[in-house]
Coordinates of N, CA and C in Angstrom, one line a residue:
R14 N 79.2 11.1 25.1 CA 80.3 12.4 25.0 C 81.1 12.2 24.1
Q15 N 81.6 11.0 23.6 CA 81.9 10.7 22.3 C 81.4 11.2 20.9
T16 N 79.9 11.4 21.1 CA 79.5 11.8 19.9 C 78.9 12.9 20.2
E17 N 79.1 13.7 21.1 CA 79.2 15.1 21.1 C 80.5 15.7 20.0
I18 N 81.3 14.9 20.4 CA 82.7 15.4 20.0 C 82.9 15.1 18.7
I19 N 82.3 13.9 18.0 CA 82.1 14.1 17.3 C 81.7 14.5 16.0
Q20 N 80.3 14.8 17.0 CA 79.2 16.1 16.0 C 80.2 17.5 16.0
F21 N 80.4 17.7 17.2 CA 81.5 19.0 17.1 C 82.4 18.9 16.0
K22 N 83.4 18.1 15.7 CA 84.6 18.1 14.8 C 83.6 18.2 13.4
L23 N 83.0 17.0 13.1 CA 81.6 17.0 12.1 C 81.5 18.9 11.5
R24 N 80.8 19.4 12.8 CA 80.5 20.7 12.0 C 81.7 21.7 11.9
Q25 N 82.5 21.7 12.8 CA 84.3 22.7 12.4 C 84.1 22.1 10.9
D26 N 84.3 20.7 10.6 CA 85.5 20.5 9.0 C 84.2 21.1 7.6
N27 N 82.7 21.1 8.6 CA 81.8 21.8 7.5 C 82.3 23.2 7.8
D28 N 81.8 23.8 9.0 CA 82.4 25.4 8.4 C 83.4 25.7 7.9
Y29 N 84.7 25.1 8.2 CA 86.0 24.9 7.4 C 86.0 25.1 5.9
R30 N 85.1 24.1 5.0 CA 85.2 23.6 3.9 C 84.0 25.2 3.2
M31 N 83.0 25.3 4.2 CA 82.6 26.5 3.4 C 82.9 27.6 3.3
Q32 N 83.6 27.9 4.4 CA 84.9 29.2 4.5 C 85.5 29.4 3.1
M33 N 86.3 27.8 2.7 CA 86.9 27.9 1.4 C 86.5 28.3 0.5
E34 N 85.0 27.5 0.4 CA 83.8 28.2 -0.9 C 83.9 29.4 -1.2
R35 N 83.7 30.3 0.1 CA 83.3 31.6 0.1 C 84.4 32.4 -0.4
R36 N 85.8 31.9 0.0 CA 87.0 32.7 -0.4 C 87.6 32.2 -1.6
L37 N 87.0 31.1 -2.3 CA 87.4 30.6 -3.7 C 86.1 31.7 -4.6
I38 N 85.3 32.3 -4.4 CA 83.7 32.1 -5.2 C 84.6 33.9 -5.6
S39 N 85.3 34.2 -3.9 CA 85.1 35.9 -3.7 C 86.6 35.9 -5.3
A40 N 87.5 35.3 -5.0 CA 88.9 35.5 -5.1 C 89.3 35.2 -6.9
F41 N 87.9 34.2 -7.0 CA 88.0 33.8 -8.5 C 87.1 34.0 -9.5
G42 N 86.0 35.1 -8.5 CA 84.9 35.4 -9.2 C 84.3 34.4 -9.9
L43 N 84.2 33.7 -9.1 CA 82.9 32.5 -9.4 C 81.5 32.6 -8.8
K44 N 80.4 31.6 -9.6 CA 79.2 32.1 -8.7 C 79.0 31.2 -7.9
D45 N 80.0 29.8 -7.9 CA 79.9 29.0 -6.5 C 81.2 27.5 -6.4
A46 N 81.2 27.3 -5.4 CA 82.4 26.2 -5.7 C 81.7 25.4 -4.3
F47 N 82.2 24.3 -4.5 CA 82.0 22.8 -3.7 C 83.2 22.5 -2.9
V48 N 83.5 22.9 -2.1 CA 85.1 21.6 -1.6 C 84.3 20.7 -0.7
V49 N 84.9 19.5 -0.8 CA 84.9 18.1 -0.9 C 86.1 17.8 0.6
P50 N 86.3 16.8 1.4 CA 87.1 16.4 2.3 C 87.9 15.5 1.2
S51 N 89.3 16.2 1.9 CA 90.2 15.0 0.9 C 90.5 13.8 1.9
V52 N 90.6 12.9 1.3 CA 90.3 11.8 1.6 C 91.8 10.9 1.8
A53 N 93.0 10.9 3.2 CA 93.9 10.3 2.3 C 93.9 8.8 1.9
D54 N 94.9 8.3 1.3 CA 95.3 7.2 0.8 C 93.7 6.7 -0.2
S55 N 94.0 7.9 -0.8 CA 91.6 7.1 -1.8 C 92.0 7.7 -3.0
N56 N 91.3 6.9 -3.7 CA 91.5 7.6 -5.2 C 90.8 9.1 -5.4
T57 N 91.5 10.0 -5.1 CA 91.2 11.3 -5.5 C 90.2 11.2 -6.7
N58 N 90.3 11.0 -7.9 CA 89.3 11.1 -9.0 C 88.1 10.4 -8.7
E59 N 87.6 9.5 -8.1 CA 86.6 8.9 -7.4 C 85.8 9.7 -6.7
N60 N 87.0 10.0 -5.5 CA 86.6 11.0 -4.5 C 85.2 12.2 -5.3
I61 N 86.2 12.9 -5.9 CA 85.7 13.8 -6.6 C 84.7 14.0 -7.6
A62 N 84.6 12.8 -8.4 CA 84.0 12.7 -9.2 C 82.4 12.3 -8.6
R63 N 82.5 11.0 -7.5 CA 81.0 11.4 -6.4 C 80.7 12.4 -6.2
A64 N 81.5 13.1 -6.1 CA 80.9 14.7 -5.1 C 80.0 15.4 -6.4
A65 N 80.6 15.4 -6.9 CA 80.6 16.0 -8.5 C 79.1 15.2 -8.8
A66 N 79.1 14.4 -8.8 CA 77.5 14.0 -9.5 C 76.0 14.3 -8.4
M67 N 76.6 14.2 -7.2 CA 75.8 14.4 -6.3 C 75.6 15.9 -6.5
Y68 N 76.7 17.2 -6.8 CA 76.7 18.0 -6.7 C 74.7 18.5 -8.5
I69 N 75.8 18.0 -8.9 CA 75.3 18.0 -10.6 C 73.5 17.4 -10.6
G70 N 73.5 16.1 -9.9 CA 72.2 15.6 -9.6 C 71.0 16.7 -8.9
N71 N 71.4 17.1 -7.6 CA 70.9 18.1 -6.9 C 70.3 19.1 -8.1
R72 N 71.1 19.4 -9.0 CA 70.6 20.5 -9.5 C 69.9 20.7 -11.1
L73 N 69.6 19.2 -11.3 CA 69.1 19.1 -12.4 C 67.7 18.8 -12.7
D74 N 67.1 19.8 -13.4 CA 65.3 19.4 -14.0 C 65.2 18.2 -14.6
E75 N 64.1 18.2 -14.8 CA 63.3 17.2 -15.5 C 63.8 16.7 -17.0
N76 N 63.5 17.2 -17.6 CA 64.2 17.5 -19.2 C 65.4 18.0 -19.3
S77 N 66.3 18.2 -18.0 CA 67.8 18.7 -18.4 C 69.1 18.1 -19.5
F78 N 69.1 19.2 -20.1 CA 70.3 18.6 -21.0 C 71.8 19.2 -20.7
I79 N 73.1 18.5 -20.5 CA 74.0 18.4 -20.1 C 74.8 18.5 -20.9
N80 N 75.9 19.0 -20.9 CA 76.9 19.4 -21.7 C 78.2 18.7 -20.8
M81 N 78.7 17.6 -21.9 CA 80.2 16.7 -20.9 C 81.3 17.0 -21.4
G82 N 82.3 17.2 -20.4 CA 84.2 17.4 -21.6 C 84.4 15.7 -21.1
Y83 N 85.4 15.6 -21.9 CA 86.4 14.0 -21.5 C 86.9 14.1 -20.8
G84 N 87.2 13.0 -20.1 CA 88.4 13.1 -19.3 C 88.1 11.5 -18.5
D85 N 89.0 11.1 -17.5 CA 88.9 10.0 -16.3 C 88.0 10.3 -15.7
T86 N 88.4 11.7 -15.2 CA 87.1 12.4 -13.9 C 85.8 12.3 -14.2
L87 N 85.2 12.6 -15.7 CA 84.6 13.3 -16.1 C 84.0 11.9 -15.8
S88 N 84.6 10.9 -16.8 CA 83.8 9.2 -17.2 C 83.0 8.9 -16.2
R89 N 83.7 9.6 -14.7 CA 83.2 8.5 -14.0 C 82.3 9.7 -13.3
V90 N 81.8 10.5 -13.3 CA 81.3 11.9 -13.0 C 79.8 11.2 -13.9
L91 N 80.1 10.9 -15.4 CA 78.9 10.4 -16.0 C 78.4 9.4 -15.1
N92 N 79.2 8.2 -15.1 CA 78.9 6.8 -14.7 C 77.6 7.0 -13.2
H93 N 78.6 7.6 -12.5 CA 77.5 7.8 -10.9 C 76.7 8.6 -11.3
L94 N 76.5 9.9 -12.1 CA 75.3 10.3 -12.2 C 74.4 9.3 -12.9
A95 N 74.3 8.6 -13.7 CA 73.7 8.6 -14.9 C 73.0 6.9 -14.0
T96 N 74.1 6.9 -13.5 CA 73.3 5.4 -11.9 C 73.0 5.6 -11.1
A97 N 72.6 7.1 -10.7 CA 72.0 7.3 -9.8 C 70.6 8.0 -9.7
V98 N 70.4 8.6 -11.3 CA 69.3 9.7 -11.3 C 67.8 8.6 -11.9
E99 N 66.6 9.0 -11.4 CA 65.5 7.8 -11.5 C 65.0 8.5 -12.9
R100 N 65.4 8.9 -13.9 CA 65.1 9.8 -15.2 C 65.5 9.3 -16.0
P101 N 65.8 9.6 -17.3 CA 66.9 8.9 -17.8 C 67.7 11.1 -18.2
L102 N 69.3 10.2 -18.6 CA 70.0 11.5 -18.3 C 70.5 11.6 -20.0
S103 N 70.2 13.4 -20.2 CA 70.3 13.3 -21.7 C 71.7 14.2 -21.7
V104 N 72.9 13.9 -22.6 CA 74.5 14.2 -22.3 C 74.6 14.3 -23.3
V105 N 75.1 16.0 -23.8 CA 75.5 16.1 -25.3 C 77.4 16.3 -24.9
S106 N 78.1 15.5 -25.5 CA 79.6 15.9 -25.8 C 79.9 17.3 -26.7
L107 N 81.1 17.5 -25.4 CA 81.8 18.7 -26.0 C 83.2 18.5 -26.5
T108 N 83.0 17.3 -26.6 CA 84.7 16.8 -27.8 C 84.2 16.1 -28.6
G109 N 85.0 15.3 -29.2 CA 84.9 14.3 -30.3 C 85.9 13.0 -29.3
G110 N 85.5 12.0 -29.5 CA 86.2 10.3 -28.7 C 85.4 10.1 -28.1
V111 N 84.3 9.1 -29.2 CA 83.0 8.1 -28.5 C 83.1 7.5 -27.0
N112 N 84.5 6.5 -27.1 CA 84.6 6.4 -25.7 C 84.9 7.0 -24.6
Y113 N 85.2 8.1 -24.3 CA 84.9 8.7 -23.2 C 84.0 8.7 -22.2
Y114 N 82.7 8.4 -23.4 CA 81.0 8.9 -22.8 C 80.6 7.8 -22.5
L115 N 80.7 7.1 -22.8 CA 80.5 5.6 -22.7 C 80.2 4.8 -21.1
P116 N 79.4 4.0 -21.2 CA 79.6 3.6 -20.0 C 80.5 2.3 -19.4
N117 N 80.9 2.5 -18.0 CA 81.7 1.7 -17.8 C 81.6 0.2 -17.3
T118 N 82.4 -0.9 -16.9 CA 82.4 -1.8 -17.0 C 81.7 -2.4 -15.6
Q119 N 81.8 -1.0 -14.4 CA 81.3 -1.2 -13.2 C 79.4 -0.9 -13.4
S120 N 79.3 -0.2 -14.0 CA 77.8 0.3 -14.4 C 76.9 -0.6 -15.1
S121 N 75.8 -1.4 -13.8 CA 75.0 -1.7 -14.2 C 73.8 -1.1 -14.6
V122 N 73.6 0.0 -14.2 CA 72.5 0.5 -14.7 C 73.1 1.9 -15.4
F123 N 73.3 2.2 -16.2 CA 73.5 3.8 -17.3 C 72.0 4.4 -17.7
N124 N 71.1 5.2 -16.9 CA 70.0 6.0 -17.2 C 70.3 7.1 -18.1
A125 N 71.1 6.9 -19.0 CA 71.5 8.3 -19.9 C 71.3 7.8 -21.4
K126 N 70.4 9.1 -22.0 CA 71.0 8.9 -23.5 C 71.5 10.0 -24.1
L127 N 73.0 9.6 -24.9 CA 74.3 10.1 -25.1 C 73.8 10.5 -26.4
Y128 N 74.2 12.3 -26.8 CA 74.4 12.7 -28.4 C 75.6 12.9 -28.4
L129 N 76.2 12.0 -29.5 CA 77.8 12.6 -28.6 C 78.0 12.9 -30.5
M130 N 79.4 13.8 -30.5 CA 80.1 14.0 -31.3 C 80.8 13.1 -32.1
P131 N 80.7 12.3 -33.1 CA 80.7 11.5 -34.1 C 82.0 11.3 -34.6
T132 N 83.7 11.6 -34.3 CA 85.0 11.9 -34.7 C 85.4 11.0 -33.2
P133 N 86.6 11.5 -34.0 CA 88.1 11.5 -33.0 C 88.0 12.4 -32.3
L134 N 88.7 12.7 -30.9 CA 89.1 14.1 -30.1 C 90.2 14.7 -31.2
L135 N 90.9 14.3 -31.6 CA 92.0 14.6 -32.3 C 92.2 13.9 -33.6
V136 N 92.4 14.8 -34.9 CA 92.4 14.0 -36.5 C 94.1 14.3 -37.1
S137 N 93.6 13.8 -38.5 CA 95.0 14.0 -39.1 C 95.7 15.6 -39.4
S138 N 94.6 16.1 -39.7 CA 94.6 17.7 -40.0 C 94.2 18.2 -40.0
A139 N 94.5 19.5 -40.5 CA 93.5 20.8 -39.7 C 92.2 21.2 -41.3
E140 N 92.9 20.3 -42.1 CA 91.5 20.0 -43.6 C 90.8 19.4 -42.7
M141 N 91.1 18.1 -42.0 CA 89.7 16.9 -42.0 C 89.1 17.4 -40.6
V142 N 89.3 18.3 -39.9 CA 88.8 19.4 -39.1 C 87.5 20.1 -39.3
T143 N 88.4 20.6 -40.8 CA 87.3 21.7 -41.8 C 86.4 20.8 -42.0
A144 N 86.5 19.7 -43.0 CA 85.4 19.1 -43.0 C 85.0 18.4 -41.9
M145 N 85.1 17.5 -41.1 CA 83.9 16.8 -40.6 C 83.2 17.9 -39.3
N146 N 83.7 19.1 -39.6 CA 82.9 20.6 -38.9 C 82.0 20.6 -39.8
Q147 N 81.8 20.2 -41.2 CA 80.8 20.4 -42.0 C 80.0 19.5 -42.4
E148 N 79.9 17.7 -41.5 CA 79.0 17.1 -40.9 C 78.1 17.6 -40.4
P149 N 76.3 17.4 -41.2 CA 75.3 17.7 -40.4 C 75.5 17.2 -39.1
T150 N 75.6 15.8 -38.6 CA 75.8 15.2 -37.2 C 76.8 15.6 -36.4
V151 N 77.9 15.9 -37.4 CA 78.4 16.9 -36.1 C 78.0 18.0 -35.7
Q152 N 77.5 19.1 -36.8 CA 76.7 20.2 -36.9 C 75.5 20.8 -35.5
E153 N 75.2 19.2 -35.6 CA 73.3 19.1 -34.8 C 74.0 18.9 -33.7
I154 N 75.4 18.0 -32.7 CA 75.5 17.9 -31.7 C 76.0 19.4 -31.3
R155 N 76.8 20.3 -31.8 CA 77.4 21.8 -31.5 C 76.5 22.6 -31.5
N156 N 75.6 22.2 -32.0 CA 74.1 22.9 -31.9 C 73.2 23.2 -30.8
L157 N 73.2 21.3 -30.0 CA 72.6 21.4 -28.6 C 73.4 21.8 -27.5
I158 N 75.2 22.6 -28.0 CA 75.6 22.9 -27.2 C 74.9 24.2 -26.0
P159 N 74.7 25.0 -26.4 CA 74.4 26.6 -25.6 C 72.6 26.1 -25.6
L160 N 72.0 25.1 -25.7 CA 70.9 24.9 -25.4 C 70.9 24.5 -23.6
S161 N 72.0 23.6 -23.5 CA 72.0 23.0 -22.0 C 71.5 23.8 -21.1
R162 N 71.8 23.0 -19.6 CA 71.6 23.3 -18.8 C 72.2 23.8 -17.7
M163 N 73.8 22.9 -18.3 CA 75.3 23.4 -17.3 C 76.0 22.5 -18.7
A164 N 77.7 23.1 -18.4 CA 78.5 22.5 -18.9 C 79.3 21.8 -17.7
V165 N 79.9 20.3 -18.0 CA 80.6 19.6 -16.9 C 82.2 19.5 -17.3
I166 N 83.5 20.0 -16.8 CA 84.1 20.0 -17.9 C 85.5 19.5 -17.0
G167 N 86.1 18.3 -17.0 CA 87.8 18.6 -16.3 C 88.6 19.3 -16.6
I168 N 89.7 19.3 -16.1 CA 90.6 19.6 -16.2 C 92.4 18.9 -16.2
G169 N 93.1 19.2 -17.2 CA 93.9 18.1 -17.6 C 95.3 18.9 -17.1
A170 N 96.3 17.9 -16.4 CA 97.5 18.4 -16.1 C 98.8 17.7 -16.9
L171 N 100.2 18.4 -16.8 CA 100.9 18.0 -17.9 C 101.3 16.9 -17.0
G172 N 101.1 16.0 -16.8 CA 101.7 14.8 -16.1 C 101.8 13.4 -16.3
K173 N 102.3 12.3 -16.2 CA 102.2 10.8 -17.2 C 100.6 10.3 -16.2
D174 N 99.7 10.8 -16.0 CA 98.9 10.1 -15.2 C 97.4 11.1 -16.2
A175 N 98.0 12.6 -17.4 CA 97.2 12.5 -18.0 C 96.3 12.0 -19.0
T176 N 94.8 11.9 -18.9 CA 94.3 10.7 -19.9 C 94.8 11.0 -21.1
I177 N 95.0 12.2 -21.5 CA 95.4 12.1 -23.0 C 96.7 11.5 -23.4
L178 N 97.5 11.1 -22.1 CA 98.8 10.6 -22.6 C 98.5 9.0 -22.5
K179 N 98.2 8.6 -21.5 CA 97.5 7.2 -20.6 C 97.2 6.4 -22.6
S180 N 95.9 7.5 -22.8 CA 95.4 6.7 -24.0 C 95.8 6.7 -25.3
G181 N 97.3 7.0 -25.0 CA 98.0 7.3 -26.8 C 97.6 8.2 -27.4
I182 N 96.5 9.8 -27.1 CA 96.3 10.0 -28.1 C 97.9 11.3 -27.8
L183 N 98.7 11.4 -27.4 CA 99.8 12.5 -27.5 C 100.7 11.6 -26.7
R184 N 101.7 12.0 -26.8 CA 102.7 11.0 -26.7 C 103.7 12.1 -25.5
E185 N 104.6 11.4 -24.7 CA 105.5 12.7 -23.6 C 106.2 13.5 -24.6
S186 N 106.9 13.3 -25.9 CA 107.8 14.1 -26.5 C 106.5 15.2 -26.9
D187 N 105.4 15.1 -27.1 CA 104.2 15.9 -27.2 C 104.0 16.8 -26.2
F188 N 104.1 16.2 -24.9 CA 103.8 17.0 -24.1 C 105.1 17.9 -22.9
L189 N 106.5 17.6 -23.9 CA 107.3 18.5 -23.9 C 107.3 19.7 -24.5
Q190 N 107.5 19.0 -25.7 CA 107.2 20.1 -26.4 C 106.0 21.4 -25.7
L191 N 104.9 20.9 -25.7 CA 103.6 21.8 -25.0 C 104.1 22.7 -23.8
T192 N 104.8 22.1 -22.6 CA 105.9 23.1 -21.7 C 106.6 23.6 -22.3
I193 N 107.4 23.3 -23.2 CA 108.5 24.4 -24.0 C 107.7 25.5 -24.4
Q194 N 106.6 25.4 -24.6 CA 105.4 26.4 -25.2 C 105.3 26.9 -24.1
G195 N 104.7 26.9 -22.8 CA 104.5 27.5 -22.0 C 103.2 26.8 -21.4
A196 N 102.6 26.2 -21.8 CA 101.4 25.4 -21.2 C 101.7 24.7 -20.2
V197 N 100.9 24.7 -19.3 CA 100.8 24.3 -17.8 C 99.3 23.1 -17.6
G198 N 98.5 23.1 -18.7 CA 97.2 22.1 -18.9 C 96.9 22.7 -19.5
D199 N 95.2 21.4 -18.9 CA 94.4 21.6 -20.4 C 93.1 21.9 -19.8
V200 N 92.2 22.4 -21.5 CA 90.5 22.3 -21.0 C 89.9 21.5 -22.6
L201 N 89.3 20.8 -22.1 CA 88.5 20.0 -23.4 C 90.2 19.9 -24.5
C202 N 90.9 19.8 -23.9 CA 92.4 19.5 -24.9 C 92.5 21.1 -25.5
H203 N 92.2 22.0 -24.8 CA 93.0 23.3 -25.1 C 93.6 23.3 -24.4
F204 N 95.1 23.6 -24.7 CA 95.9 23.8 -24.2 C 96.1 25.4 -23.7
L205 N 97.0 25.3 -22.3 CA 96.7 27.1 -21.6 C 98.0 27.5 -21.2
D206 N 98.4 28.4 -21.5 CA 99.5 29.4 -20.3 C 99.1 29.1 -18.7
K207 N 99.7 29.9 -18.4 CA 99.5 30.0 -16.8 C 98.3 30.9 -16.4
D208 N 98.1 31.8 -17.4 CA 97.3 33.4 -17.2 C 96.2 32.4 -18.4
G209 N 95.9 31.2 -18.4 CA 94.5 31.2 -19.0 C 94.4 31.3 -20.8
N210 N 95.7 32.0 -21.3 CA 95.2 32.2 -22.5 C 95.9 30.7 -23.4
L211 N 95.4 30.6 -24.6 CA 95.4 29.8 -25.8 C 96.2 29.2 -26.1
V212 N 97.6 28.0 -26.1 CA 98.5 28.0 -26.6 C 98.8 27.2 -27.9
E213 N 99.2 28.2 -29.1 CA 99.0 27.6 -29.9 C 100.0 26.6 -30.5
T214 N 99.6 25.4 -31.3 CA 100.2 24.1 -31.2 C 99.4 23.1 -32.7
N215 N 100.2 22.9 -32.9 CA 99.6 21.5 -34.3 C 98.4 20.6 -33.7
V216 N 98.6 20.9 -32.0 CA 97.3 19.8 -31.3 C 96.1 20.5 -31.6
E217 N 95.9 22.0 -31.4 CA 94.9 22.3 -31.3 C 94.4 22.5 -33.5
D218 N 95.0 22.4 -33.7 CA 94.9 22.7 -35.6 C 94.1 21.3 -36.1
R219 N 94.4 20.2 -34.8 CA 93.7 18.7 -35.3 C 92.7 18.4 -34.2
L220 N 92.1 19.4 -33.8 CA 91.1 18.7 -32.8 C 90.0 19.5 -33.0
M221 N 89.3 18.3 -32.4 CA 87.3 17.6 -33.1 C 87.2 18.4 -30.7
A222 N 87.0 19.8 -30.7 CA 86.5 19.9 -29.6 C 85.9 21.4 -29.3
T223 N 84.8 21.4 -28.9 CA 84.2 23.0 -28.2 C 84.8 24.1 -28.1
S224 N 85.2 24.8 -28.6 CA 86.5 26.5 -28.9 C 86.3 26.8 -27.5
L225 N 87.3 27.2 -26.7 CA 87.0 28.1 -25.6 C 86.5 29.7 -25.8
E226 N 86.4 30.2 -27.0 CA 85.8 31.3 -27.1 C 83.8 30.8 -26.9
A227 N 83.7 29.8 -27.7 CA 82.0 28.9 -27.0 C 81.7 28.6 -26.2
L228 N 83.2 27.5 -24.9 CA 83.1 27.7 -23.6 C 82.5 28.6 -22.7
R229 N 83.0 29.9 -22.8 CA 83.1 31.2 -22.4 C 81.8 31.6 -22.4
Q230 N 81.3 31.5 -24.0 CA 79.6 32.2 -23.9 C 78.7 31.1 -22.8
L231 N 79.2 30.3 -22.7 CA 78.0 29.5 -21.6 C 78.2 29.9 -19.9
D232 N 76.9 30.2 -19.3 CA 76.8 31.1 -18.4 C 76.8 29.9 -17.1
N233 N 76.8 28.4 -16.7 CA 77.0 27.8 -16.4 C 77.8 26.5 -16.8
V234 N 79.3 26.6 -16.4 CA 80.3 25.9 -16.4 C 80.9 25.2 -15.3
I235 N 80.8 23.7 -15.1 CA 81.1 23.6 -13.6 C 82.9 22.7 -13.8
G236 N 83.3 23.2 -13.1 CA 85.1 22.5 -13.7 C 85.0 21.8 -12.0
V237 N 85.4 19.9 -12.9 CA 85.4 19.4 -11.6 C 86.8 18.9 -11.7
A238 N 88.2 19.6 -10.4 CA 89.2 19.0 -11.0 C 89.7 18.8 -9.2
A239 N 90.3 18.1 -9.0 CA 91.6 17.9 -7.7 C 92.5 17.0 -7.5
G240 N 93.5 17.5 -6.7 CA 95.2 16.9 -6.9 C 95.9 18.0 -6.8
L241 N 97.0 17.4 -5.7 CA 97.9 19.5 -6.1 C 99.2 18.9 -7.3
S242 N 98.7 18.1 -7.7 CA 99.2 17.9 -10.0 C 98.7 19.1 -10.6
K243 N 97.3 19.1 -9.8 CA 96.6 19.7 -11.1 C 96.5 21.4 -10.6
V244 N 96.7 21.7 -9.5 CA 96.6 23.2 -8.3 C 97.2 24.2 -10.5
T245 N 98.2 24.0 -10.7 CA 98.5 25.3 -11.8 C 97.5 25.1 -12.2
A246 N 97.0 23.7 -13.2 CA 96.6 24.0 -14.2 C 94.7 24.7 -14.1
I247 N 94.5 24.7 -12.4 CA 93.0 24.9 -12.5 C 93.3 26.4 -12.4
L248 N 94.9 26.8 -11.6 CA 94.9 28.4 -11.7 C 94.4 29.0 -13.4
A249 N 95.2 28.4 -14.3 CA 95.6 28.5 -15.1 C 93.5 28.5 -16.0
A250 N 93.2 27.7 -15.7 CA 91.6 27.7 -16.2 C 90.5 28.9 -15.5
L251 N 91.2 29.1 -14.2 CA 90.4 30.3 -13.3 C 90.8 31.7 -14.1
N252 N 92.1 31.7 -14.4 CA 92.7 33.1 -14.9 C 92.1 32.9 -16.2
G253 N 91.5 32.0 -17.0 CA 91.1 32.4 -18.3 C 90.0 32.8 -17.7
K254 N 89.1 32.6 -17.2 CA 87.7 32.8 -17.0 C 86.6 31.7 -17.6
Y255 N 87.1 30.7 -17.9 CA 86.5 29.7 -18.2 C 85.0 28.5 -17.1
L256 N 85.6 29.2 -16.0 CA 84.6 28.6 -15.1 C 83.8 29.3 -14.3
N257 N 82.2 28.6 -14.5 CA 81.7 29.8 -13.8 C 81.7 28.3 -12.1
T258 N 81.8 27.4 -12.2 CA 81.8 27.0 -10.8 C 83.3 25.8 -10.1
L259 N 83.1 26.0 -9.5 CA 84.5 25.4 -9.4 C 84.2 23.9 -8.3
I260 N 84.8 22.6 -8.1 CA 84.4 21.7 -7.1 C 85.5 20.7 -7.1
T261 N 86.0 21.0 -6.3 CA 87.9 20.3 -5.5 C 87.4 20.0 -4.2
D262 N 88.6 19.1 -3.9 CA 89.1 18.6 -2.2 C 89.4 19.9 -1.7
E263 N 89.6 19.4 -0.3 CA 90.1 20.7 0.3 C 91.6 20.7 0.2
V264 N 92.5 20.4 0.1 CA 93.8 20.1 0.1 C 94.4 21.1 -1.3
T265 N 93.5 21.0 -2.5 CA 93.2 21.6 -3.9 C 92.8 22.9 -3.4
A266 N 92.0 23.2 -2.8 CA 91.7 24.4 -2.5 C 92.2 25.4 -1.4
A267 N 92.9 24.4 -0.6 CA 93.6 25.7 0.1 C 95.2 26.0 -0.5
K268 N 95.6 25.3 -1.6 CA 96.6 25.8 -2.7 C 96.0 27.0 -3.6
L269 N 95.0 26.7 -4.1 CA 94.4 28.2 -5.2 C 94.3 29.2 -4.0
I270 N 94.0 29.2 -2.6 CA 94.0 30.0 -2.0 C 95.3 31.2 -1.7
E271 N 96.0 30.0 -1.3 CA 97.2 30.8 -1.0 C 97.8 31.0 -2.5
S272 N 97.7 30.7 -3.8 CA 98.3 31.5 -4.5 C 97.7 33.2 -5.1
V273 N 96.8 32.8 -4.6 CA 95.7 34.6 -4.2 C 96.9 35.7 -4.1

């Protein structure tokens, strides 16, 4: 009897998440959505990264190339994928900042071939961006991006836990200025307002990353993000039409649906 009750509860939970997925697809014009259980007292980034690695791994062909963005969650996705796949995974970086794409200390197996943009994420000047973009090694990476099967990106919020803040690339004073200018979050370190429009800042001028317009031209962009602190940022990315698929958890999905 207890087993039947547990199985019934699992079916109910699964039906609830599938209903959420359908509502997200309908509300935001997505091709697909994947909603995973929210687990109390756990690492949200780790849970969502494992789920994303499973989702992506099930959709890979033998010779698939994957574009990958930067950030803590995306780094976890990459490490889980590179540990689980049987054949080497080919990964193309969407941004500079080589360290975001390297194996972490927990990865005993890292079965991936990395095609990395050999630059920092943020450089000293707009002139430096122009010069670096003319380098053949950078152009080679940019030419691979449109050829990849899918692009996987994170979505950052303007909070103290933001990867770009914790890594020291930007300071709290930079975040304050961005907030004053209307930014609510970022995609590939391009800062967005609540409607998904680019917020023009001196950060944008010094950024080595795939442009938002180039991102929009890709037809299989998977956004991976969860947590109540990211709801506004995720909405901005959805409003800007940068995503074709969203992978998130139940709590976040409920808040996104409520906003419609």
